[in-house]
Amino acid sequence: TDADQEIIQELQKGAFLIKQETIQHQYPHCWRCKKPILYRATEQWFASIDKFREMLLQAIQQVRWIPGWGKDRIYNMIANRGDWCISRQRIWGVPIPIFYCANCGKEIINDQTISHLQNLFRQHGSDVWFAREAAELLPSGFNCPVCAAQEFTKETDIMDVWFDSGSSHLAVLEQPDTWPELHWPAELYLEGSDQHRGWFNSSLTTSVAVRAQAPYKAVLTHGFVVDEQGRKMSKSMGNVVDPLKVIKQMGADILRLWVSSADYRDDISASPNILKQITEAYRKIRNTSRFLLSNLYDFDPSVDQVNYQELTEIDRWALVSLQRLIQKALKGYYDYEYHVVYHAIHNFCVVDLSAFYLDMIKDRLYTSSAQGRERRAAQTVLYKTLHVLVRLLTPILVFTSEEIWRYLPKKEEDPVSVQLADLPQVKEDYLDLELEQKWERLLNIRAEVTAVLETARKEKLIGNSLEAEVFLYASGELYDFLRREETNLPTIFIVSKVSLHQLKDRQDACPTKGRQDAYLTKDRQDACPTKGRQDACPTNNNLLPVVEQSSYLSKAKNIPDLTVAVRRVKGAKCTRCWIFNEKVGLNAEHPDLCPRCLEVIKAGNFT
């Protein structure tokens, strides 16, 4: 700015200044000291890429770019870039191996000088360039090729630091004495999106120039970590999330799960609130694993596993669901889409397991004969599920997975650490498409029943679902389908009793037909759609009155020809399985048990 004022004064003195005003515009500043940058033209060394530009563009086509837009970005950069300015005015770095004749000023670099410098660098390192004079760096008796003089100076500029990093593939991958297991080219280059102009670019340029091939097979680009509002993190703003503090407070696995949960192709938000949400997701995964593990305490996979053919349908469905998880997770890992893996595992734990399968098998696990096939079948699925789940989780939740593996029942062939175990593979013989479609239909029906149960619970008609009796009214093929599954429906809905009826018979079965006192409360009596008439409940009736008890009825929202009704089930509650049964109390010795639990207790084989 001082120079600006002097320039203005000189222009005014010579009457050359036409106009002077102050404007506001963007101006580059030094990233370190924040002061304005003054551009000035200086002599530099440039490397032309024109002679191998097409080779660079062809090499780009042979690389797998993740995400795909990275390919277009670097392709356009290479196609339109000019010469590479390879010199930098710094005191120390990789020297530019050029000499100058002190007599004629000719720049000197040829095979003879390069070969001699190679030997010196190999023996003494590149610092020899800075430690010795020019005459000591040239072959003995060397003369200037132009004027034959023997006095020389050396270049003081160094190579662009991107040349250093751009040559790292050769420095790292071709050191058989140091890293014999590494091979050129690299499997993967991994960096931020700014490196299309930097490391990815310079590495490609040096590699194609020397070997006519890209130095990497795949390149993965990620965004940057920002705060919850999408702002760049900085100490001055106080929005920095310190990874070490997160690890100390929450554990390293929480940090790893947060990374895997985000789509890294864009910028990733981090904040205490976001990490708290991840902690909740982690807790659900951990608690699901803990439930599986806690029910395998007496299970020996070498002895107690039940053959696939002897498993129940719901068990086989669970294994189908497990194979679908493996498919999604393996594809996610292969595609470097870790957020897909995270969501697949989290959804599997929360929806497929906790909200459905585990709820369904609790009765078998807790009340069936300890050594019986039904309980062992459920344990077989739990074992297979956890054995798969822990291996799928290992790349992300490394510490949690190791903890689970330590207590998981083992076979002789299992490695001592889960880190040494292979990722699970899909078992094609478990993929029963017909079974999968059938249970998808049953799950849809279950969702309709659950909605009606929830309404009954809110209205205090029932407490939990086992206090309910469900009436299903269906017609046509749906009725036939439900009739085939009728014995399994109480288990699927987790209720004490299910009755199936033809939809057309519901009117004739209406228990309020011919009477007006069906509802227990006056407002329900007034709302009774059959009040004052003797025919029947209309098909679209949302409430089905029942003698001496209230019952809620609703047409299924998403399934034609299905109506669901719920009432409080008759009978007493078995204190062991909690299922209501009209036969509880008939046995004098065990008046609080149902016949099924009584049989297990008498056999003495219970958990």
mmCIF file of N, CA and C in Angstrom, residues 266-344:
data_model
loop_
_atom_site.group_PDB
_atom_site.id
_atom_site.type_symbol
_atom_site.label_atom_id
_atom_site.label_comp_id
_atom_site.label_asym_id
_atom_site.label_seq_id
_atom_site.Cartn_x
_atom_site.Cartn_y
_atom_site.Cartn_z
ATOM 1 N N ASP A 266 -19.249 -35.741 -0.114
ATOM 2 C CA ASP A 266 -19.498 -34.337 0.198
ATOM 3 C C ASP A 266 -18.781 -34.003 1.501
ATOM 4 N N ASP A 267 -18.823 -32.735 1.888
ATOM 5 C CA ASP A 267 -18.247 -32.355 3.170
ATOM 6 C C ASP A 267 -19.010 -33.047 4.301
ATOM 7 N N ILE A 268 -18.297 -33.388 5.364
ATOM 8 C CA ILE A 268 -18.863 -34.146 6.475
ATOM 9 C C ILE A 268 -19.010 -33.227 7.687
ATOM 10 N N SER A 269 -20.202 -33.185 8.245
ATOM 11 C CA SER A 269 -20.459 -32.342 9.410
ATOM 12 C C SER A 269 -20.111 -33.087 10.695
ATOM 13 N N ALA A 270 -19.529 -32.350 11.627
ATOM 14 C CA ALA A 270 -19.188 -32.916 12.936
ATOM 15 C C ALA A 270 -19.531 -31.901 14.015
ATOM 16 N N SER A 271 -20.150 -32.372 15.073
ATOM 17 C CA SER A 271 -20.488 -31.525 16.213
ATOM 18 C C SER A 271 -20.846 -32.439 17.373
ATOM 19 N N PRO A 272 -20.860 -31.921 18.593
ATOM 20 C CA PRO A 272 -21.274 -32.754 19.732
ATOM 21 C C PRO A 272 -22.662 -33.353 19.542
ATOM 22 N N ASN A 273 -23.575 -32.598 18.937
ATOM 23 C CA ASN A 273 -24.936 -33.100 18.725
ATOM 24 C C ASN A 273 -24.954 -34.269 17.740
ATOM 25 N N ILE A 274 -24.185 -34.138 16.662
ATOM 26 C CA ILE A 274 -24.120 -35.211 15.663
ATOM 27 C C ILE A 274 -23.487 -36.459 16.270
ATOM 28 N N LEU A 275 -22.438 -36.274 17.048
ATOM 29 C CA LEU A 275 -21.780 -37.417 17.685
ATOM 30 C C LEU A 275 -22.693 -38.082 18.717
ATOM 31 N N LYS A 276 -23.554 -37.291 19.335
ATOM 32 C CA LYS A 276 -24.526 -37.862 20.277
ATOM 33 C C LYS A 276 -25.504 -38.777 19.541
ATOM 34 N N GLN A 277 -25.934 -38.345 18.349
ATOM 35 C CA GLN A 277 -26.835 -39.176 17.544
ATOM 36 C C GLN A 277 -26.150 -40.477 17.131
ATOM 37 N N ILE A 278 -24.874 -40.376 16.780
ATOM 38 C CA ILE A 278 -24.119 -41.571 16.401
ATOM 39 C C ILE A 278 -23.978 -42.512 17.593
ATOM 40 N N THR A 279 -23.813 -41.928 18.775
ATOM 41 C CA THR A 279 -23.717 -42.748 19.981
ATOM 42 C C THR A 279 -24.988 -43.560 20.192
ATOM 43 N N GLU A 280 -26.141 -42.959 19.909
ATOM 44 C CA GLU A 280 -27.411 -43.680 20.035
ATOM 45 C C GLU A 280 -27.475 -44.830 19.033
ATOM 46 N N ALA A 281 -27.026 -44.584 17.816
ATOM 47 C CA ALA A 281 -27.013 -45.650 16.804
ATOM 48 C C ALA A 281 -26.062 -46.770 17.221
ATOM 49 N N TYR A 282 -24.907 -46.383 17.756
ATOM 50 C CA TYR A 282 -23.949 -47.383 18.240
ATOM 51 C C TYR A 282 -24.564 -48.228 19.351
ATOM 52 N N ARG A 283 -25.300 -47.570 20.245
ATOM 53 C CA ARG A 283 -25.903 -48.290 21.366
ATOM 54 C C ARG A 283 -26.909 -49.331 20.870
ATOM 55 N N LYS A 284 -27.646 -48.995 19.826
ATOM 56 C CA LYS A 284 -28.617 -49.950 19.281
ATOM 57 C C LYS A 284 -27.910 -51.158 18.675
ATOM 58 N N ILE A 285 -26.827 -50.908 17.958
ATOM 59 C CA ILE A 285 -26.066 -52.018 17.377
ATOM 60 C C ILE A 285 -25.449 -52.869 18.486
ATOM 61 N N ARG A 286 -24.896 -52.206 19.483
ATOM 62 C CA ARG A 286 -24.258 -52.936 20.587
ATOM 63 C C ARG A 286 -25.285 -53.735 21.391
ATOM 64 N N ASN A 287 -26.428 -53.123 21.687
ATOM 65 C CA ASN A 287 -27.448 -53.825 22.470
ATOM 66 C C ASN A 287 -28.015 -55.018 21.713
ATOM 67 N N THR A 288 -28.166 -54.877 20.402
ATOM 68 C CA THR A 288 -28.626 -56.012 19.600
ATOM 69 C C THR A 288 -27.614 -57.145 19.671
ATOM 70 N N SER A 289 -26.343 -56.807 19.527
ATOM 71 C CA SER A 289 -25.291 -57.827 19.609
ATOM 72 C C SER A 289 -25.263 -58.464 20.990
ATOM 73 N N ARG A 290 -25.484 -57.657 22.004
ATOM 74 C CA ARG A 290 -25.476 -58.177 23.375
ATOM 75 C C ARG A 290 -26.634 -59.150 23.596
ATOM 76 N N PHE A 291 -27.805 -58.833 23.021
ATOM 77 C CA PHE A 291 -28.946 -59.744 23.149
ATOM 78 C C PHE A 291 -28.633 -61.078 22.478
ATOM 79 N N LEU A 292 -28.073 -61.016 21.279
ATOM 80 C CA LEU A 292 -27.722 -62.252 20.577
ATOM 81 C C LEU A 292 -26.740 -63.073 21.405
ATOM 82 N N LEU A 293 -25.726 -62.390 21.913
ATOM 83 C CA LEU A 293 -24.683 -63.080 22.675
ATOM 84 C C LEU A 293 -25.229 -63.662 23.978
ATOM 85 N N SER A 294 -26.096 -62.921 24.646
ATOM 86 C CA SER A 294 -26.609 -63.376 25.947
ATOM 87 C C SER A 294 -27.480 -64.616 25.825
ATOM 88 N N ASN A 295 -28.018 -64.866 24.643
ATOM 89 C CA ASN A 295 -28.858 -66.045 24.447
ATOM 90 C C ASN A 295 -28.094 -67.217 23.836
ATOM 91 N N LEU A 296 -26.770 -67.097 23.816
ATOM 92 C CA LEU A 296 -25.934 -68.191 23.324
ATOM 93 C C LEU A 296 -25.059 -68.766 24.435
ATOM 94 N N TYR A 297 -25.420 -68.467 25.687
ATOM 95 C CA TYR A 297 -24.569 -68.860 26.815
ATOM 96 C C TYR A 297 -24.429 -70.374 26.949
ATOM 97 N N ASP A 298 -25.441 -71.129 26.492
ATOM 98 C CA ASP A 298 -25.384 -72.592 26.615
ATOM 99 C C ASP A 298 -25.362 -73.265 25.245
ATOM 100 N N PHE A 299 -24.880 -72.521 24.234
ATOM 101 C CA PHE A 299 -24.925 -73.020 22.856
ATOM 102 C C PHE A 299 -23.519 -73.353 22.371
ATOM 103 N N ASP A 300 -23.338 -74.578 21.921
ATOM 104 C CA ASP A 300 -22.076 -75.022 21.329
ATOM 105 C C ASP A 300 -22.324 -75.256 19.842
ATOM 106 N N PRO A 301 -21.778 -74.404 18.974
ATOM 107 C CA PRO A 301 -22.078 -74.523 17.543
ATOM 108 C C PRO A 301 -21.643 -75.849 16.932
ATOM 109 N N SER A 302 -20.686 -76.508 17.545
ATOM 110 C CA SER A 302 -20.232 -77.796 17.013
ATOM 111 C C SER A 302 -21.206 -78.928 17.332
ATOM 112 N N VAL A 303 -22.076 -78.715 18.324
ATOM 113 C CA VAL A 303 -22.971 -79.781 18.787
ATOM 114 C C VAL A 303 -24.442 -79.418 18.618
ATOM 115 N N ASP A 304 -24.777 -78.162 18.899
ATOM 116 C CA ASP A 304 -26.183 -77.784 19.066
ATOM 117 C C ASP A 304 -26.846 -77.194 17.826
ATOM 118 N N GLN A 305 -26.105 -76.961 16.757
ATOM 119 C CA GLN A 305 -26.721 -76.348 15.587
ATOM 120 C C GLN A 305 -27.784 -77.262 14.984
ATOM 121 N N VAL A 306 -28.874 -76.644 14.531
ATOM 122 C CA VAL A 306 -29.964 -77.359 13.873
ATOM 123 C C VAL A 306 -29.790 -77.224 12.365
ATOM 124 N N ASN A 307 -29.976 -78.324 11.642
ATOM 125 C CA ASN A 307 -29.854 -78.299 10.185
ATOM 126 C C ASN A 307 -30.843 -77.316 9.574
ATOM 127 N N TYR A 308 -30.442 -76.749 8.458
ATOM 128 C CA TYR A 308 -31.273 -75.741 7.793
ATOM 129 C C TYR A 308 -32.672 -76.272 7.510
ATOM 130 N N GLN A 309 -32.769 -77.519 7.062
ATOM 131 C CA GLN A 309 -34.063 -78.098 6.693
ATOM 132 C C GLN A 309 -34.992 -78.234 7.900
ATOM 133 N N GLU A 310 -34.435 -78.269 9.107
ATOM 134 C CA GLU A 310 -35.249 -78.449 10.310
ATOM 135 C C GLU A 310 -35.628 -77.128 10.972
ATOM 136 N N LEU A 311 -35.155 -76.023 10.426
ATOM 137 C CA LEU A 311 -35.502 -74.722 10.992
ATOM 138 C C LEU A 311 -36.945 -74.372 10.660
ATOM 139 N N THR A 312 -37.547 -73.541 11.501
ATOM 140 C CA THR A 312 -38.891 -73.058 11.206
ATOM 141 C C THR A 312 -38.826 -72.057 10.056
ATOM 142 N N GLU A 313 -39.990 -71.753 9.489
ATOM 143 C CA GLU A 313 -40.023 -70.804 8.371
ATOM 144 C C GLU A 313 -39.470 -69.446 8.764
ATOM 145 N N ILE A 314 -39.847 -68.964 9.945
ATOM 146 C CA ILE A 314 -39.371 -67.650 10.368
ATOM 147 C C ILE A 314 -37.865 -67.652 10.567
ATOM 148 N N ASP A 315 -37.309 -68.783 10.998
ATOM 149 C CA ASP A 315 -35.856 -68.897 11.129
ATOM 150 C C ASP A 315 -35.196 -68.821 9.759
ATOM 151 N N ARG A 316 -35.781 -69.517 8.803
ATOM 152 C CA ARG A 316 -35.215 -69.496 7.448
ATOM 153 C C ARG A 316 -35.374 -68.119 6.811
ATOM 154 N N TRP A 317 -36.487 -67.440 7.135
ATOM 155 C CA TRP A 317 -36.629 -66.060 6.652
ATOM 156 C C TRP A 317 -35.526 -65.174 7.228
ATOM 157 N N ALA A 318 -35.220 -65.355 8.504
ATOM 158 C CA ALA A 318 -34.163 -64.558 9.135
ATOM 159 C C ALA A 318 -32.827 -64.770 8.439
ATOM 160 N N LEU A 319 -32.560 -65.995 7.988
ATOM 161 C CA LEU A 319 -31.312 -66.271 7.273
ATOM 162 C C LEU A 319 -31.330 -65.657 5.879
ATOM 163 N N VAL A 320 -32.510 -65.597 5.253
ATOM 164 C CA VAL A 320 -32.619 -64.884 3.972
ATOM 165 C C VAL A 320 -32.284 -63.412 4.181
ATOM 166 N N SER A 321 -32.870 -62.831 5.217
ATOM 167 C CA SER A 321 -32.614 -61.427 5.535
ATOM 168 C C SER A 321 -31.134 -61.191 5.821
ATOM 169 N N LEU A 322 -30.500 -62.157 6.478
ATOM 170 C CA LEU A 322 -29.070 -62.057 6.773
ATOM 171 C C LEU A 322 -28.246 -62.064 5.492
ATOM 172 N N GLN A 323 -28.641 -62.876 4.521
ATOM 173 C CA GLN A 323 -27.909 -62.917 3.245
ATOM 174 C C GLN A 323 -28.057 -61.596 2.495
ATOM 175 N N ARG A 324 -29.232 -60.991 2.583
ATOM 176 C CA ARG A 324 -29.445 -59.682 1.948
ATOM 177 C C ARG A 324 -28.542 -58.628 2.586
ATOM 178 N N LEU A 325 -28.374 -58.731 3.896
ATOM 179 C CA LEU A 325 -27.457 -57.812 4.575
ATOM 180 C C LEU A 325 -26.036 -58.005 4.065
ATOM 181 N N ILE A 326 -25.606 -59.249 3.938
ATOM 182 C CA ILE A 326 -24.253 -59.522 3.442
ATOM 183 C C ILE A 326 -24.076 -58.926 2.052
ATOM 184 N N GLN A 327 -25.063 -59.106 1.189
ATOM 185 C CA GLN A 327 -24.990 -58.565 -0.170
ATOM 186 C C GLN A 327 -24.808 -57.049 -0.147
ATOM 187 N N LYS A 328 -25.637 -56.360 0.636
ATOM 188 C CA LYS A 328 -25.560 -54.900 0.698
ATOM 189 C C LYS A 328 -24.229 -54.438 1.281
ATOM 190 N N ALA A 329 -23.805 -55.087 2.357
ATOM 191 C CA ALA A 329 -22.580 -54.659 3.036
ATOM 192 C C ALA A 329 -21.346 -54.895 2.173
ATOM 193 N N LEU A 330 -21.251 -56.064 1.554
ATOM 194 C CA LEU A 330 -20.084 -56.352 0.717
ATOM 195 C C LEU A 330 -20.020 -55.408 -0.472
ATOM 196 N N LYS A 331 -21.167 -55.128 -1.078
ATOM 197 C CA LYS A 331 -21.190 -54.178 -2.198
ATOM 198 C C LYS A 331 -20.785 -52.791 -1.715
ATOM 199 N N GLY A 332 -21.267 -52.413 -0.521
ATOM 200 C CA GLY A 332 -20.889 -51.122 0.036
ATOM 201 C C GLY A 332 -19.396 -51.022 0.289
ATOM 202 N N TYR A 333 -18.807 -52.085 0.839
ATOM 203 C CA TYR A 333 -17.361 -52.084 1.066
ATOM 204 C C TYR A 333 -16.601 -52.017 -0.256
ATOM 205 N N TYR A 334 -17.035 -52.802 -1.237
ATOM 206 C CA TYR A 334 -16.335 -52.819 -2.524
ATOM 207 C C TYR A 334 -16.417 -51.457 -3.203
ATOM 208 N N ASP A 335 -17.560 -50.803 -3.082
ATOM 209 C CA ASP A 335 -17.757 -49.501 -3.724
ATOM 210 C C ASP A 335 -17.254 -48.346 -2.868
ATOM 211 N N TYR A 336 -16.631 -48.645 -1.734
ATOM 212 C CA TYR A 336 -16.155 -47.621 -0.800
ATOM 213 C C TYR A 336 -17.298 -46.731 -0.317
ATOM 214 N N GLU A 337 -18.497 -47.271 -0.253
ATOM 215 C CA GLU A 337 -19.659 -46.527 0.236
ATOM 216 C C GLU A 337 -19.982 -47.021 1.653
ATOM 217 N N TYR A 338 -19.177 -46.543 2.589
ATOM 218 C CA TYR A 338 -19.282 -47.053 3.953
ATOM 219 C C TYR A 338 -20.582 -46.623 4.628
ATOM 220 N N HIS A 339 -21.153 -45.512 4.171
ATOM 221 C CA HIS A 339 -22.440 -45.106 4.731
ATOM 222 C C HIS A 339 -23.530 -46.106 4.359
ATOM 223 N N VAL A 340 -23.386 -46.759 3.208
ATOM 224 C CA VAL A 340 -24.334 -47.808 2.822
ATOM 225 C C VAL A 340 -24.206 -48.995 3.772
ATOM 226 N N VAL A 341 -22.965 -49.348 4.103
ATOM 227 C CA VAL A 341 -22.726 -50.445 5.055
ATOM 228 C C VAL A 341 -23.335 -50.098 6.412
ATOM 229 N N TYR A 342 -23.060 -48.887 6.865
ATOM 230 C CA TYR A 342 -23.576 -48.446 8.172
ATOM 231 C C TYR A 342 -25.098 -48.521 8.222
ATOM 232 N N HIS A 343 -25.759 -47.949 7.223
ATOM 233 C CA HIS A 343 -27.225 -47.918 7.233
ATOM 234 C C HIS A 343 -27.809 -49.327 7.092
ATOM 235 N N ALA A 344 -27.161 -50.175 6.308
ATOM 236 C CA ALA A 344 -27.652 -51.549 6.144
ATOM 237 C C ALA A 344 -27.582 -52.307 7.470
#
